[in-house]
Coordinates of N, CA and C and ligand atoms in Angstrom, one line a residue:
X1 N 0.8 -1.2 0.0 CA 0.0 0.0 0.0 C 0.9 1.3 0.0
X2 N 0.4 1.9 -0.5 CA 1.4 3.7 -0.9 C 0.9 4.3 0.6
X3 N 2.4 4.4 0.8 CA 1.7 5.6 2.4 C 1.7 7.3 1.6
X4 N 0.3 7.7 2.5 CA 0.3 9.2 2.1 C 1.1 9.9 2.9
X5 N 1.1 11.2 2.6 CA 1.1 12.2 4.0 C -0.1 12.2 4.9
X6 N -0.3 12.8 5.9 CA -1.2 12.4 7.0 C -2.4 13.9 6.2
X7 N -3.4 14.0 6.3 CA -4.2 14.6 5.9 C -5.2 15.3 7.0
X8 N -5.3 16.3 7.2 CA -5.9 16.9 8.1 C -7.5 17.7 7.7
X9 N -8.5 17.4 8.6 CA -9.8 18.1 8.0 C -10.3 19.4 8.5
X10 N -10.4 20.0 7.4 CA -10.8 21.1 7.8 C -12.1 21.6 7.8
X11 N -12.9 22.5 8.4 CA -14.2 22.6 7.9 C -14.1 24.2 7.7
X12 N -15.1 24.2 6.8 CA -15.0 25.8 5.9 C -16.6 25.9 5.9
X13 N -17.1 27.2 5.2 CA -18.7 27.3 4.2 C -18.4 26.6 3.4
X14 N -19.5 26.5 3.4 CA -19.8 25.9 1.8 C -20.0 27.0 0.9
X15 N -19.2 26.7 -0.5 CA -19.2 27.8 -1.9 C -20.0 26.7 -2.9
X16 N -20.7 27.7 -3.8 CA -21.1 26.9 -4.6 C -20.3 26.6 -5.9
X17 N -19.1 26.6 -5.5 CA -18.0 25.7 -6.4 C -17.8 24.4 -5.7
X18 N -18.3 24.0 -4.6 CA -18.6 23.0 -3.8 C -19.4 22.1 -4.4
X19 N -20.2 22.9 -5.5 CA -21.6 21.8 -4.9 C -21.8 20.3 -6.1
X20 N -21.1 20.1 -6.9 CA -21.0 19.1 -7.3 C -20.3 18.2 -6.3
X21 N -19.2 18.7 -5.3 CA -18.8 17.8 -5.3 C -19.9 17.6 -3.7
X22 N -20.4 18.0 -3.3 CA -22.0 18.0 -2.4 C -22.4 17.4 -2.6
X23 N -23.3 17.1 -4.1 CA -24.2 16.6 -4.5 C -23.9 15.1 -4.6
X24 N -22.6 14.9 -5.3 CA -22.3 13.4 -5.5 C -22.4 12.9 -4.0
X25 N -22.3 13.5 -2.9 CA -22.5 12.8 -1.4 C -23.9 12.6 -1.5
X26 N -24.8 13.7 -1.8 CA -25.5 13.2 -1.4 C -26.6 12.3 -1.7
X27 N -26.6 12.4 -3.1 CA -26.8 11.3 -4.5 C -26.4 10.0 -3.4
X28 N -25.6 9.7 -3.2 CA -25.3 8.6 -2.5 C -25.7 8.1 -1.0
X29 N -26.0 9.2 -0.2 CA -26.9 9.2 0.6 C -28.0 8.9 0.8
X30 N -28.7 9.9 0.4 CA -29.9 10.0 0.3 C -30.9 9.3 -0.9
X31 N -31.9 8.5 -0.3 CA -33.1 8.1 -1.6 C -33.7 9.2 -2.1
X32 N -33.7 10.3 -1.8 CA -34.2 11.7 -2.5 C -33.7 12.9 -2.6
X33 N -32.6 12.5 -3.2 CA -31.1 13.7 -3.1 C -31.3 15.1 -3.7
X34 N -31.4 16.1 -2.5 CA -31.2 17.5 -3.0 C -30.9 17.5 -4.6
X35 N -31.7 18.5 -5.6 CA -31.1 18.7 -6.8 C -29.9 19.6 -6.7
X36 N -29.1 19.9 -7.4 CA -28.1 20.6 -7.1 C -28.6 22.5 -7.1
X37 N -29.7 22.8 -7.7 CA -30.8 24.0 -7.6 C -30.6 24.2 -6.1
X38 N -30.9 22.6 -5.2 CA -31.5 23.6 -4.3 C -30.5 23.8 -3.3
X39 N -28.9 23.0 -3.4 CA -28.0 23.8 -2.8 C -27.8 25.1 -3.3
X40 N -27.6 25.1 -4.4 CA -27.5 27.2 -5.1 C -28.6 28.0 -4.4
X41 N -29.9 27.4 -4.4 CA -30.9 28.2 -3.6 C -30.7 28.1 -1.9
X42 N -30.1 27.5 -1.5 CA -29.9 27.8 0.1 C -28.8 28.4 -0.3
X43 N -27.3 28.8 -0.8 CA -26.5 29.0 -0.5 C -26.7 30.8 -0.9
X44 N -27.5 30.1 -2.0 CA -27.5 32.4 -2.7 C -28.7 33.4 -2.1
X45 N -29.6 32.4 -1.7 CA -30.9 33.3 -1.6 C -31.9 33.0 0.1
X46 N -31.0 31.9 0.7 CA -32.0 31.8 2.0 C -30.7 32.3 3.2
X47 N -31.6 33.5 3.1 CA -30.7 34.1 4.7 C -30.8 33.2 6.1
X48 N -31.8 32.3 6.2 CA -31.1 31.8 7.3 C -30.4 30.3 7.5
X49 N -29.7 30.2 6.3 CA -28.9 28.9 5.7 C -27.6 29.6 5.9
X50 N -26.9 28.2 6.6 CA -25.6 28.0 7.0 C -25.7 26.9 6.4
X51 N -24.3 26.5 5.8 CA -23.8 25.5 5.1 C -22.3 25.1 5.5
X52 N -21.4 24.3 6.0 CA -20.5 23.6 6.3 C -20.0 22.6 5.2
X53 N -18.6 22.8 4.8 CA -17.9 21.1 4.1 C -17.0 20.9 5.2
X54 N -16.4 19.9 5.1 CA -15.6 19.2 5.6 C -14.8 18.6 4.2
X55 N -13.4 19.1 4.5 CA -12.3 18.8 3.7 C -11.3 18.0 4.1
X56 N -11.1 16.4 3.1 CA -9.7 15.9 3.8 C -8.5 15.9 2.4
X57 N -7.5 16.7 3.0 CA -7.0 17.2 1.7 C -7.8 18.1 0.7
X58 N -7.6 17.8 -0.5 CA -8.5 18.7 -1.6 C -10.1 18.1 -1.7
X59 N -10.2 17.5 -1.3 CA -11.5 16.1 -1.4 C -13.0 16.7 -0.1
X60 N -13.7 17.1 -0.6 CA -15.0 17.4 0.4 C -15.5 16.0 0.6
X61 N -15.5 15.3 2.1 CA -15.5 14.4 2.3 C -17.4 14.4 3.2
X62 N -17.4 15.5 3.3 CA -18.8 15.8 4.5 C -19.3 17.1 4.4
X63 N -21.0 17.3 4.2 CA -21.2 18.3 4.4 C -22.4 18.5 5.5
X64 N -23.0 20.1 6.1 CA -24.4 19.8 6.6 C -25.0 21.8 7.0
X65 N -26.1 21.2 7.4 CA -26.2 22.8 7.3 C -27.2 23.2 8.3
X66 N -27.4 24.3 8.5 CA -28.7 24.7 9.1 C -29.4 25.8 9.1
X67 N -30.7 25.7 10.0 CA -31.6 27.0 9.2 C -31.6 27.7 10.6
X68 N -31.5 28.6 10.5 CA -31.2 29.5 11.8 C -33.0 30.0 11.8
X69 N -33.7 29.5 13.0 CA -35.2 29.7 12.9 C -35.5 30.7 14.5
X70 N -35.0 31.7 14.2 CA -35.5 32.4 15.5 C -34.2 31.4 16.5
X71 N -34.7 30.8 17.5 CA -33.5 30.7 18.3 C -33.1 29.5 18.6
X72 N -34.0 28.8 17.5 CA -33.5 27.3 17.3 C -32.7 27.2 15.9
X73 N -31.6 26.1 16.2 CA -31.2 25.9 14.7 C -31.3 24.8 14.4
X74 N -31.7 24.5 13.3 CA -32.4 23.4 12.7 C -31.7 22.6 11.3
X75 N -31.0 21.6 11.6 CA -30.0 20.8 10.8 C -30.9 20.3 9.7
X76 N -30.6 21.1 8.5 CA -31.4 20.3 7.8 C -31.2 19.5 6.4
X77 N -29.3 19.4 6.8 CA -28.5 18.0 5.6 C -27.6 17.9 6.8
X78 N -27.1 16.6 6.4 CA -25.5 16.6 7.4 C -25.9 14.9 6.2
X79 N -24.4 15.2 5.9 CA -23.9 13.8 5.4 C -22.5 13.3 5.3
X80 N -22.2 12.5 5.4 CA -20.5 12.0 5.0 C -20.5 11.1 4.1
X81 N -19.5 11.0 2.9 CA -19.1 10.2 2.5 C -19.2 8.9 2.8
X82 N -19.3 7.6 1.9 CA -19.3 6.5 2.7 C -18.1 6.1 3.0
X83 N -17.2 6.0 2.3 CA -15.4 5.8 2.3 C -15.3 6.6 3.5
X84 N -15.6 7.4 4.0 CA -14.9 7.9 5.6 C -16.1 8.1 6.7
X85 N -16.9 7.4 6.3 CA -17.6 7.2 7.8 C -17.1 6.3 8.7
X86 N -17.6 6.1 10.2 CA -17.0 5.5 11.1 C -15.0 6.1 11.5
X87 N -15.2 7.3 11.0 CA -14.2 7.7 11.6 C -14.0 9.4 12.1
X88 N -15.1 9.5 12.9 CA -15.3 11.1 13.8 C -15.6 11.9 12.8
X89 N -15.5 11.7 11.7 CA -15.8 12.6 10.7 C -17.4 13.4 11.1
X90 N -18.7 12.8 11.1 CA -19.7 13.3 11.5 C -19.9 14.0 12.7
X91 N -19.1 13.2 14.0 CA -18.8 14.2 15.2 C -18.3 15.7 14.7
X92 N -17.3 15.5 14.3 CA -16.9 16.8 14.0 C -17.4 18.1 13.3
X93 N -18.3 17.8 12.3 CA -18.7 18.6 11.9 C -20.2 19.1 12.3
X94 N -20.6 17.8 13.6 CA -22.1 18.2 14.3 C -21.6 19.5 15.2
X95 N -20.0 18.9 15.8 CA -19.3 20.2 16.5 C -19.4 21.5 15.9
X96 N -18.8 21.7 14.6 CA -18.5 22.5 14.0 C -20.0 23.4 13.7
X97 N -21.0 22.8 13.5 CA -22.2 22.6 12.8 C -23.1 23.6 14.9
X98 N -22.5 23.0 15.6 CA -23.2 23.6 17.0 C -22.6 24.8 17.6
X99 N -21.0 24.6 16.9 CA -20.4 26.1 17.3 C -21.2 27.4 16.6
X100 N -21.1 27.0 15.0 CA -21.8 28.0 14.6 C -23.2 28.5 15.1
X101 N -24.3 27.3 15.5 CA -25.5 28.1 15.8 C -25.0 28.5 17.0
X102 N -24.5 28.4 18.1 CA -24.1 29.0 19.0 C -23.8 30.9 18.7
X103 N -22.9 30.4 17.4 CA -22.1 31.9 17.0 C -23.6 32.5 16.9
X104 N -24.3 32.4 16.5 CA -25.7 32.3 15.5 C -26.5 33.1 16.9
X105 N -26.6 32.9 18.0 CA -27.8 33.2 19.0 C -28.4 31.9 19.5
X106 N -28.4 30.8 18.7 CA -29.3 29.5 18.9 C -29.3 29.4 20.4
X107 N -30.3 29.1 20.9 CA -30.4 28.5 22.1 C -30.6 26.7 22.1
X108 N -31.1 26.2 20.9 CA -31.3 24.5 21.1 C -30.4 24.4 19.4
X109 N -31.0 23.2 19.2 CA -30.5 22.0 18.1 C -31.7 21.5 17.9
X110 N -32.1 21.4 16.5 CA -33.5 20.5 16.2 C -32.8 19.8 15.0
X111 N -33.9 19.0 14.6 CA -33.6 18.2 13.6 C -34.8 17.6 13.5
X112 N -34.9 16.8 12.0 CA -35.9 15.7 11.7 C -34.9 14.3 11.4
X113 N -35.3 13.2 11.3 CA -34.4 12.4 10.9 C -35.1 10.3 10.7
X114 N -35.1 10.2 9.8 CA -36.0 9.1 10.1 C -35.6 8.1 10.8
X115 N -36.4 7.4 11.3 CA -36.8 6.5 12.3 C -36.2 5.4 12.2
X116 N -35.5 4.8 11.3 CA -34.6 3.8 11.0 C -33.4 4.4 10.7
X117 N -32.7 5.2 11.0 CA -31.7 6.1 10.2 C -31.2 5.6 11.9
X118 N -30.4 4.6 12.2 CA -29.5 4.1 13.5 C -28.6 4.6 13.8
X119 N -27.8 5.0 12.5 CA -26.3 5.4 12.6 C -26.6 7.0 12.7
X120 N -27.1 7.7 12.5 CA -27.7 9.1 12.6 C -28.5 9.4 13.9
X121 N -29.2 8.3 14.2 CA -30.0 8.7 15.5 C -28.7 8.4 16.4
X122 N -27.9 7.3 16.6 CA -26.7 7.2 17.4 C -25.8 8.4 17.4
X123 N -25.3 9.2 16.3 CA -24.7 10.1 16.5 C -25.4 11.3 17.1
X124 N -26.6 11.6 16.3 CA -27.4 12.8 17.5 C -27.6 12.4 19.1
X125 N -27.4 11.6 18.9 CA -27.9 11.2 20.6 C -26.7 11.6 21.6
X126 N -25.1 11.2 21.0 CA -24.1 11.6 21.8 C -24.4 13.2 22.0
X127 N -24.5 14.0 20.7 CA -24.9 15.2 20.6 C -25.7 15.9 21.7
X128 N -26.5 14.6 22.1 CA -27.7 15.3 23.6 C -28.9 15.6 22.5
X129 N -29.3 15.1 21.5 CA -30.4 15.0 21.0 C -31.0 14.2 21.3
X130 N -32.5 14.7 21.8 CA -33.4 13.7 22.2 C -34.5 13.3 21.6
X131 N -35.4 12.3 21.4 CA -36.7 12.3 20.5 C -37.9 13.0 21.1
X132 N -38.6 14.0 20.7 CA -39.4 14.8 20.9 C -40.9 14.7 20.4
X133 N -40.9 13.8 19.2 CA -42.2 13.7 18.8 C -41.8 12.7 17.5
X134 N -42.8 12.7 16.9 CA -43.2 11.7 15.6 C -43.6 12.8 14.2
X135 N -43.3 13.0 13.1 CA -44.2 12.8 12.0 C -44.0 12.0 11.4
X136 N -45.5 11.8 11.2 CA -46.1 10.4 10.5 C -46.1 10.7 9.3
X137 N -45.3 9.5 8.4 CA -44.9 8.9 6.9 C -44.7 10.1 6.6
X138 N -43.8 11.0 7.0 CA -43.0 12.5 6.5 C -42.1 11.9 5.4
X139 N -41.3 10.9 5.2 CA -40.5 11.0 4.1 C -41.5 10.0 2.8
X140 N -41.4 10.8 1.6 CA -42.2 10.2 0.5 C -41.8 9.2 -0.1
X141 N -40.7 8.9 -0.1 CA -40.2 7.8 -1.0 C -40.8 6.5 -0.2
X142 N -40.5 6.5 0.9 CA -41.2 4.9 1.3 C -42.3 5.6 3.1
X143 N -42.7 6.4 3.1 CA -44.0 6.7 3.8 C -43.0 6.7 5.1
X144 N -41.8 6.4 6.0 CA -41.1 6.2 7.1 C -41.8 8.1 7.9
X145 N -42.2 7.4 8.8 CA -42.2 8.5 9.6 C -40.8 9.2 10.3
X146 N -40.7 10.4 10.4 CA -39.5 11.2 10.7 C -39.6 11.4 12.4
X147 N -38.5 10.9 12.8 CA -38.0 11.4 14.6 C -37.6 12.4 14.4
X148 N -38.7 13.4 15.6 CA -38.3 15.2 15.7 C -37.4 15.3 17.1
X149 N -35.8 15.7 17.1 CA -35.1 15.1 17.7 C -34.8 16.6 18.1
X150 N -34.6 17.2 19.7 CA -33.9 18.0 19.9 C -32.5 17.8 21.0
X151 N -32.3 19.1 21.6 CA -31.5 19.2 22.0 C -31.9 20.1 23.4
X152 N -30.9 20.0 24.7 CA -31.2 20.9 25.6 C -30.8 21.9 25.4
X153 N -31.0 23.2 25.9 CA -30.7 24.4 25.5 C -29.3 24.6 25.8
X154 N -28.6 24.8 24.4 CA -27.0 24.9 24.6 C -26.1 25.9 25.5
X155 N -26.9 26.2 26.2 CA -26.4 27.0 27.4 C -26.5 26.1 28.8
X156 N -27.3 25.5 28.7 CA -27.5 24.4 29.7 C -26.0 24.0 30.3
X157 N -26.0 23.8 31.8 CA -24.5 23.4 32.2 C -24.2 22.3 31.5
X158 N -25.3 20.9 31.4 CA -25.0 19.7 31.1 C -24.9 19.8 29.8
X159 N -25.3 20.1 29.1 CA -25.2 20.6 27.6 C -24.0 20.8 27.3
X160 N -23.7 22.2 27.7 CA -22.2 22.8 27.2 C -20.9 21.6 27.8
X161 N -21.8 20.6 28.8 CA -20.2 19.8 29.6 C -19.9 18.8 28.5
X162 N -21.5 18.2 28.0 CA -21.2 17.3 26.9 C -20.2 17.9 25.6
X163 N -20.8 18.9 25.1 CA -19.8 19.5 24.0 C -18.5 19.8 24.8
X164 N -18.4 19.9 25.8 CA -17.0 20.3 25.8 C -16.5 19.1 25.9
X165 N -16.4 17.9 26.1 CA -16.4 16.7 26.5 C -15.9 15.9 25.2
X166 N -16.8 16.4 24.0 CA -16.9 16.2 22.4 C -15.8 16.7 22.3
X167 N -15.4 18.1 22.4 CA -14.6 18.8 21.9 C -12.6 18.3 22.6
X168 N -12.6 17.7 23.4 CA -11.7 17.4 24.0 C -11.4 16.6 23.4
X169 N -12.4 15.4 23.7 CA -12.0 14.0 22.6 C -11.8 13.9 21.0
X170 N -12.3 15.0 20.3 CA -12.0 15.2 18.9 C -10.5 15.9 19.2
X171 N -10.1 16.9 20.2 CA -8.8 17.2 19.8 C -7.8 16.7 19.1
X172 N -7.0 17.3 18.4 CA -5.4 16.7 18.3 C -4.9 16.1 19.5
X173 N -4.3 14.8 18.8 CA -3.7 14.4 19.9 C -4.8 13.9 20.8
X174 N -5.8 13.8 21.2 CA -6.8 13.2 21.6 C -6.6 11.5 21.5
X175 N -6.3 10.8 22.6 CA -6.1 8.9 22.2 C -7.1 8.5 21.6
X176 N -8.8 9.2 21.8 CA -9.9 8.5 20.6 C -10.1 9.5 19.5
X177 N -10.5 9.4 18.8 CA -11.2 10.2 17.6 C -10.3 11.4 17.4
X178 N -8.6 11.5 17.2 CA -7.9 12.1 17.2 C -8.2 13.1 15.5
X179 N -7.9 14.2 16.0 CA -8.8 15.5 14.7 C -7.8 14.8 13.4
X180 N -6.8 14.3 13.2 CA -6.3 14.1 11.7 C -6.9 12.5 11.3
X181 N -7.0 12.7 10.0 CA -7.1 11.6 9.7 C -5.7 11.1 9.3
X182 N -5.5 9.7 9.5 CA -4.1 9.6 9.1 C -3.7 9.6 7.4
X183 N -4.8 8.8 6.6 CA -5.1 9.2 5.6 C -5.9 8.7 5.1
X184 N -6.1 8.6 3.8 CA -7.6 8.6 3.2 C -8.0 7.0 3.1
X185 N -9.3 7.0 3.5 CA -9.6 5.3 3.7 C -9.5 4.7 2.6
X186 N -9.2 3.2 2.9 CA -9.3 2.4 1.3 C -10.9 2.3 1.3
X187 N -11.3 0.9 0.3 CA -12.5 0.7 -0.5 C -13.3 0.6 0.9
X188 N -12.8 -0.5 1.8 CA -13.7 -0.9 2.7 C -13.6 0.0 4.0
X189 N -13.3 1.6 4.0 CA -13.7 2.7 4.7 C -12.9 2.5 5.8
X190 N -11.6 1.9 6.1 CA -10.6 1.7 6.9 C -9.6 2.9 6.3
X191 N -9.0 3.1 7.8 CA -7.9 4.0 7.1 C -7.1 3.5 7.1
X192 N -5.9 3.5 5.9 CA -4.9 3.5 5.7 C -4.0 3.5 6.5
X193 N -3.0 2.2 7.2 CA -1.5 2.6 7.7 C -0.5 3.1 6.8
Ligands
COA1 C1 -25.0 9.3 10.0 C2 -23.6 9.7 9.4 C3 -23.6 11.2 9.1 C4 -22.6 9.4 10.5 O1 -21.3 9.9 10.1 P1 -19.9 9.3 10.5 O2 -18.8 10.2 10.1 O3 -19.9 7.9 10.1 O4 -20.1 9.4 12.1 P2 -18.9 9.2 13.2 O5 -17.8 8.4 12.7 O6 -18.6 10.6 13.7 O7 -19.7 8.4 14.3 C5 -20.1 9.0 15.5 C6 -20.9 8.1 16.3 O8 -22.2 7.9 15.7 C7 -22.6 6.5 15.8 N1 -22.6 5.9 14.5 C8 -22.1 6.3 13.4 N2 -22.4 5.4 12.4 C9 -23.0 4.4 13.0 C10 -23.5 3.2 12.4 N3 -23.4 2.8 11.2 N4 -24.1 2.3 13.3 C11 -24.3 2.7 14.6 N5 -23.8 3.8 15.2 C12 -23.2 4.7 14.3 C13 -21.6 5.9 16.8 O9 -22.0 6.1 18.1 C14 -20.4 6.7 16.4 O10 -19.4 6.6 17.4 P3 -18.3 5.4 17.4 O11 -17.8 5.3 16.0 O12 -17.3 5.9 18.4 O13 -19.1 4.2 17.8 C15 -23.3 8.9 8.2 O14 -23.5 7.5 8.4 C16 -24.1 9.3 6.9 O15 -23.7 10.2 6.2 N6 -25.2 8.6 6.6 C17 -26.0 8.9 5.4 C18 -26.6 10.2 5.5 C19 -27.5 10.4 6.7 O16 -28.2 9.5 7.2 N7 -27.5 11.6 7.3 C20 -28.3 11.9 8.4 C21 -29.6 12.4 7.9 S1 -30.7 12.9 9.2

């Protein structure tokens, strides 16, 4: 195997010179994948859209965004690649993704997210997202009702301990979920020695 250099992720906005490479995430993601319109339309025309990539090397590996709604922010894509999931990649950018609404005024975290979506509900959960309610057969493609998931108010003492908690263990240098990737995963989403 070719050793790389060690590759580091960055997270930036999202530009819409991004958004192809967006869309092929989410093409793969998602059974009903954003057209690429409607990233251009959140990025050009909706004032309360925040948008996030995540970069390993030249490569946008993750993106996600939110709608700033009065004093909730409200997640309304977050995706990763499948080649680099299972490696902090989604923590990091829910971080990145909670600093901003923070910057923002937000007082909570909302979300929709469906109900079989495991690996998604697992990650909001560390996040302190809790399930709040039901809509029924919200997603169209197969009728799956959507978990309306929040958050305690990010000012909350236990709140802010969790994120800080997050934010220690994603550090550099951190023994688990250390901020570099070492480099870029092979086929079966392991990373590379
Ligand atoms: C959900 C998703 C964003 C997770 O991203 P990720 O980068 O793999 O997440 P992380 O590596 O940061 O994982 C953080 C934690 O989430 C949980 N988790 C992530 N993937 C999981 C899986 N497949 N099964 C169970 N738990 C999972 C685990 O608790 C994990 O921590 P651990 O690896 O220490 O056990 C990714 O699987 C994805 O893009 N899925 C398709 C799009 C999607 O469903 N988006 C959410 C829409 S609401």
């Amino acid at each position: 195997m070719v050793t790389r250099a060690p590759l580091t992720l960055r997270i930036r906005p999202m530009t819409v010179a991004d958004i192809p490479a967006v869309q092929e995430i989410e093409r793969v993601s998602f059974p009903v994948p954003w057209p690429a319109y409607a990233f251009r339309q959140e990025l050009e025309t909706n004032r309360l859209a925040r948008y996030l990539v995540v970069r390993a090397g030249p490569r946008i590996v993750a993106y996600g965004g939110i709608w700033m709604m009065v004093d909730e922010a409200h997640v309304t894509s977050f995706a990763v690649a499948p080649a680099w999931r299972r490696h902090g990649v989604g923590m990091r950018l829910m971080l990145a993704l909670a600093d901003l609404a923070l910057e923002l005024g937000a007082s909570v975290l909302t979300l929709e997210v469906r109900l079989g979506n495991e690996a998604a509900r697992a990650l909001y959960g560390r996040f302190g997202f809790r399930p709040v309610g039901i809509r029924p057969r919200y997603y169209s493609d197969n009728g799956e009702d959507a978990l309306i998931m929040t958050t305690d108010r990010l000012d909350d003492p236990a709140m802010a301990a969790r994120i800080a908690r997050i934010r220690v263990a994603l550090a550099p240098g951190a023994p688990e979920g250390e901020a570099e990737a070492d480099d870029e995963p092979d086929a079966d989403g392991e990373v590379a020695g």
